[in-house]
Tab-separated table of C-alpha atoms in Angstrom:
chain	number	residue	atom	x	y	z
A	1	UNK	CA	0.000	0.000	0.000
A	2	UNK	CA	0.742	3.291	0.017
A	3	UNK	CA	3.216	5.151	2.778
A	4	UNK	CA	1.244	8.440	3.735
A	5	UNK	CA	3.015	8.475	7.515
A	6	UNK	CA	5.406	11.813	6.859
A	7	UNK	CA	7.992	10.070	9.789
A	8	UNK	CA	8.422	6.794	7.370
A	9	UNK	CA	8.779	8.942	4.404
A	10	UNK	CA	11.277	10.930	5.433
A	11	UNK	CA	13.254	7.904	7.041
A	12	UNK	CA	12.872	6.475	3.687
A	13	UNK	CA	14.221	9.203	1.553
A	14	UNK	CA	17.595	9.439	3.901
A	15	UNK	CA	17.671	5.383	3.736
A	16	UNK	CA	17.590	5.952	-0.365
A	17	UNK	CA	20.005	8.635	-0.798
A	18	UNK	CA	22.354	6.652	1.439
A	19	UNK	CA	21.687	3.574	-1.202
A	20	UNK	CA	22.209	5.452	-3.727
A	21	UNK	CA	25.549	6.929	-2.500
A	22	UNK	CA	26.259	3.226	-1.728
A	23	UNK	CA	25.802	1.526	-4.784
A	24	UNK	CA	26.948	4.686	-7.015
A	25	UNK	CA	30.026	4.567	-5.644
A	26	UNK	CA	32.511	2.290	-7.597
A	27	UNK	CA	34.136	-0.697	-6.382
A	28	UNK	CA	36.795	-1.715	-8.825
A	29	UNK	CA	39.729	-0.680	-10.415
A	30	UNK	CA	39.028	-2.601	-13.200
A	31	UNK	CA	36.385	-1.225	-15.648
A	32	UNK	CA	35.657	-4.388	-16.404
A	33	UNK	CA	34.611	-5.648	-12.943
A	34	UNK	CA	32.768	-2.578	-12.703
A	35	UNK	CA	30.846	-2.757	-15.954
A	36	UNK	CA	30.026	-6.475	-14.491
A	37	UNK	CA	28.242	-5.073	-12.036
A	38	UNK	CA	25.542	-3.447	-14.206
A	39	UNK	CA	22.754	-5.677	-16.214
A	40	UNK	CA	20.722	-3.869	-18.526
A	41	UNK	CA	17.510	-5.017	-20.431
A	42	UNK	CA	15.689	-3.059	-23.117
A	43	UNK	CA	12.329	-4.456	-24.849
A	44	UNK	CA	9.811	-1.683	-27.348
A	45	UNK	CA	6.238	-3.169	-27.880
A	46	UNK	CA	3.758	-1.040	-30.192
A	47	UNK	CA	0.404	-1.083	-29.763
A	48	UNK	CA	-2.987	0.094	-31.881
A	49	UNK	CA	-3.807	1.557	-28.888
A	50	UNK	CA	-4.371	5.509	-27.838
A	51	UNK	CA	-1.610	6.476	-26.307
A	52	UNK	CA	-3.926	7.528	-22.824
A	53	UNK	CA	-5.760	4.386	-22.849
A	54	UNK	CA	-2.937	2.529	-22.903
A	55	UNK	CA	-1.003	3.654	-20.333
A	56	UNK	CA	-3.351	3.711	-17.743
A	57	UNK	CA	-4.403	-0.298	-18.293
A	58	UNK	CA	-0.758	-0.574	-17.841
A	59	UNK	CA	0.006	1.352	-14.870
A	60	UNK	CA	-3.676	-0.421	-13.495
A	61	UNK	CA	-1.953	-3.725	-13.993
A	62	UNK	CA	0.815	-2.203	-12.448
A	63	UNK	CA	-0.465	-0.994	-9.327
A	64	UNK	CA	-2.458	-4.216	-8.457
A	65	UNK	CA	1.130	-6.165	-9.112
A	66	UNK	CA	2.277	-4.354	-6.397
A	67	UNK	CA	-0.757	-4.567	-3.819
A	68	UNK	CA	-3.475	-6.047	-4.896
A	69	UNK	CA	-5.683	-3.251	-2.825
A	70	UNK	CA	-3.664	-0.322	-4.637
A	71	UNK	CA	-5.482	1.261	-7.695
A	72	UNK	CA	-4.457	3.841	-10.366
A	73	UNK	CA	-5.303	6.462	-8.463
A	74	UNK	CA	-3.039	5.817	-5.753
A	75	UNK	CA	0.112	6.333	-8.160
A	76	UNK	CA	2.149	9.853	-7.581
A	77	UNK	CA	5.400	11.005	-8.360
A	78	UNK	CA	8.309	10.408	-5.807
A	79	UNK	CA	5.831	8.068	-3.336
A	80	UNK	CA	6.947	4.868	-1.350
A	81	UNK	CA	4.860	1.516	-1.405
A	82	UNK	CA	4.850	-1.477	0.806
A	83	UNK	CA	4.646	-4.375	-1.735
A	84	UNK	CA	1.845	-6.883	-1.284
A	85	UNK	CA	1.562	-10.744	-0.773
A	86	UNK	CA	4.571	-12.580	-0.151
A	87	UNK	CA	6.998	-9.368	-1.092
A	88	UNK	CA	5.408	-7.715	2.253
A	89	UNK	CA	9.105	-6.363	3.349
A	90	UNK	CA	9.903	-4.808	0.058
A	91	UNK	CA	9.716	-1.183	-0.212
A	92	UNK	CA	9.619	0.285	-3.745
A	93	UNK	CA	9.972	3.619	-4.649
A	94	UNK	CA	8.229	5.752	-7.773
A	95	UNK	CA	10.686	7.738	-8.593
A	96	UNK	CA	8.868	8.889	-11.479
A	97	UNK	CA	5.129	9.470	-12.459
A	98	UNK	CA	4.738	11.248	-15.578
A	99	UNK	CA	1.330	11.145	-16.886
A	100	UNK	CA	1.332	9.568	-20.316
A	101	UNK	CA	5.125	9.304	-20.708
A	102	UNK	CA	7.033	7.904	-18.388
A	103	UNK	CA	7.269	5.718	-15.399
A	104	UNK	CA	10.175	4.570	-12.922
A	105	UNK	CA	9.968	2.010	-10.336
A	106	UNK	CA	12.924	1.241	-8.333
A	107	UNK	CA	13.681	-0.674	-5.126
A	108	UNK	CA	16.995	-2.031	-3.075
A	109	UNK	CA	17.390	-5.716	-2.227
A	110	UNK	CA	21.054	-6.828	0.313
A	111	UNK	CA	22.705	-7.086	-3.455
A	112	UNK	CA	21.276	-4.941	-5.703
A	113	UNK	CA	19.646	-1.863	-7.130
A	114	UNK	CA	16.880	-2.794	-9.296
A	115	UNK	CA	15.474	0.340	-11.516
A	116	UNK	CA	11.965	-0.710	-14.137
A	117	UNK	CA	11.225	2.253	-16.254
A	118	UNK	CA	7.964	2.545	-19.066
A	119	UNK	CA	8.214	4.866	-21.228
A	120	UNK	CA	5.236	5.554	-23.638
A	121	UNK	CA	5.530	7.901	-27.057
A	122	UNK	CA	2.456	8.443	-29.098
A	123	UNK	CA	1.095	11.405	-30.873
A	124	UNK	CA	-2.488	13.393	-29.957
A	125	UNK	CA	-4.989	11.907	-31.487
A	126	UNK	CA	-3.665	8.566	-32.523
A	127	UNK	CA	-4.087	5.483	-31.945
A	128	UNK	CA	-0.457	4.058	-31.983
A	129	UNK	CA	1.573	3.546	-29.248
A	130	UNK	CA	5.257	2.941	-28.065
A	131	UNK	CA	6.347	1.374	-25.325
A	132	UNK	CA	9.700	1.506	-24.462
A	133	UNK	CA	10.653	-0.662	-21.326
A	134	UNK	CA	14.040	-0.529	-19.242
A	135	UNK	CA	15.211	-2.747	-16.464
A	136	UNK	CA	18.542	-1.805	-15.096
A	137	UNK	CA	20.228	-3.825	-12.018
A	138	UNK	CA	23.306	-2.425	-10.188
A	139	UNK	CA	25.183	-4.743	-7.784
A	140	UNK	CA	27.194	-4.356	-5.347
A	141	UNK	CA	29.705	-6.994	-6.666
A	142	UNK	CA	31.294	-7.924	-10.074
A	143	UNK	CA	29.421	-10.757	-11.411
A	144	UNK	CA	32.590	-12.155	-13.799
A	145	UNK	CA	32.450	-15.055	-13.223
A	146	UNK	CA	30.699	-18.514	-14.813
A	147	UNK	CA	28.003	-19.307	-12.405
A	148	UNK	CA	27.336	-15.627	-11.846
A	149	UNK	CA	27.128	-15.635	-16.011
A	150	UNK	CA	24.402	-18.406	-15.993
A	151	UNK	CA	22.535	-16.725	-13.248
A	152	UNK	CA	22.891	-13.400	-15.087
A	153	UNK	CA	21.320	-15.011	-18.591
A	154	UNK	CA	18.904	-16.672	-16.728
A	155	UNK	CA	17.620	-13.686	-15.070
A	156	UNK	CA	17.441	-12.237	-18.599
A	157	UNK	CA	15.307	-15.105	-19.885
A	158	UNK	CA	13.131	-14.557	-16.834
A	159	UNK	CA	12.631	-11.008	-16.984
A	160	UNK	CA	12.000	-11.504	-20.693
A	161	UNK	CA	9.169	-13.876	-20.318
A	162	UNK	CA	7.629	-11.918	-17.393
A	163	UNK	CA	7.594	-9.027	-19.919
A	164	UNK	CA	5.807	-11.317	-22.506
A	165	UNK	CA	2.979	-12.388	-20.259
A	166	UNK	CA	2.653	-8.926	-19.018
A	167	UNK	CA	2.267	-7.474	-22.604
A	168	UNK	CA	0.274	-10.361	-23.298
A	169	UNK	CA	-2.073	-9.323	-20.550
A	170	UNK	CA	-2.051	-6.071	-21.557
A	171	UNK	CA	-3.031	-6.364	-25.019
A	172	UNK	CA	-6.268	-8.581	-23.758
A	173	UNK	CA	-7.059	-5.868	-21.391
A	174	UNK	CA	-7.258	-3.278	-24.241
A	175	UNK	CA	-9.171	-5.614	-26.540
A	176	UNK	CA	-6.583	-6.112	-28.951
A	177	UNK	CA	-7.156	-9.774	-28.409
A	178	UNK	CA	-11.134	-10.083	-29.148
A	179	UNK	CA	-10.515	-12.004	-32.185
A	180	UNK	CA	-9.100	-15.098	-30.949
A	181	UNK	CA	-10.678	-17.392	-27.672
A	182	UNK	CA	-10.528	-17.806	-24.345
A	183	UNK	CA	-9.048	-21.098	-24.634
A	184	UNK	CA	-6.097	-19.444	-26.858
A	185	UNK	CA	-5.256	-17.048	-24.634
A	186	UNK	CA	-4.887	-19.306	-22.367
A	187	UNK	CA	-2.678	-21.778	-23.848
A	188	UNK	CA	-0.340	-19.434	-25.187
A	189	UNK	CA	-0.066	-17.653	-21.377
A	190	UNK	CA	0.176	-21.455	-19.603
A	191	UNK	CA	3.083	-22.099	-21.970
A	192	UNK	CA	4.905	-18.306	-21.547
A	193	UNK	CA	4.222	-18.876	-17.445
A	194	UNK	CA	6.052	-22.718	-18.049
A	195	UNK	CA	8.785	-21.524	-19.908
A	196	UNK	CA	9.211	-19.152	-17.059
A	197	UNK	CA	8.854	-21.971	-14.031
A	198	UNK	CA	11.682	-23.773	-15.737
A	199	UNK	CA	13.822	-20.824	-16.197
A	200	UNK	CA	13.421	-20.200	-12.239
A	201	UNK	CA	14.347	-23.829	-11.454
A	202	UNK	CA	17.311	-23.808	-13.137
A	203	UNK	CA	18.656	-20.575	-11.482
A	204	UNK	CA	18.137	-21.766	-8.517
């Protein structure tokens, strides 16, 4: 849900900047090691699809991934949020809330800082829209080495897939799925949410 106790926010805030500071601050000599320590992701999906309508069934889906009691509504810029279910702990930050453009979620786990930006470009009046999405991970160590390598690809397979099935979830939410069935959709999300249940087993 979201943090509206002005105590906890501002605790917060100094407990982010001091992340930040943390995790900003390089590690290495080597530029290698230290360009190890960064993963980036970058996926564009277009949609036939106003550019307003679209991104608030995404930020919807967005805000009920988080807490399944938060709504669209309850999205601001530079607000705190106490992740639902069994992420109760985690406390994510939007750091951006732009209105029809752009979106930032980011949060800090013992290991890593883990930034998910949207950003959406479409013209007034149309009904095309770009998505442009971003996931950028900054660790705290170099991950160099072999088994960090196959936990780093696999995490990119994963975070692939859970883009799929959200896109694909998005795209029946704004209709652009009415012409096939129910049993289709289906399918084709049961074998996206396997493929992603075997990636997680083997980077475990």
């Amino acid at each position: 849900m979201k943090i509206t106790d002005p105590t906890q926010i501002a605790n917060l805030q100094q407990e982010y900047q001091e992340k930040y500071q943390q995790f900003n601050a390089p590690k290495y000599n080597s530029k290698l090691s230290e360009s190890s320590r960064i993963l980036k992701i970058i996926r564009v999906k277009k949609f036939k699809t106003p550019l307003e309508q679209t991104f608030e069934t995404l930020l919807t889906m967005l805000a009920t991934d988080m807490h399944a009691n938060l709504k669209y509504q309850d999205l601001s810029d530079d607000s705190f949020y106490r992740a639902g279910g069994k992420d109760q702990k985690r406390i994510m930050h939007l750091g951006h809330f732009r209105e029809n453009n752009e979106v930032m979620l980011e949060w800090f786990t013992s290991e890593a800082w883990i930034t998910k930006t949207f950003k959406f470009q479409g013209k007034s009046k149309s009904r095309k829209t770009k998505l442009v999405y971003f996931v950028i991970i900054k660790s705290l160590k170099a991950k160099a080495g072999y088994l960090e390598q196959i936990m780093r690809n696999n995490y990119i397979k994963a975070e692939n897939i859970r883009f799929d099935i959200q896109m694909w979830e998005l795209m029946r939410k704004l209709g652009l799925l009415d012409c096939i069935t129910e049993e289709k959709y289906h399918y084709q999300l049961s074998k996206m949410q396997l493929r992603l249940s075997k990636v997680r087993t083997f980077s475990k």
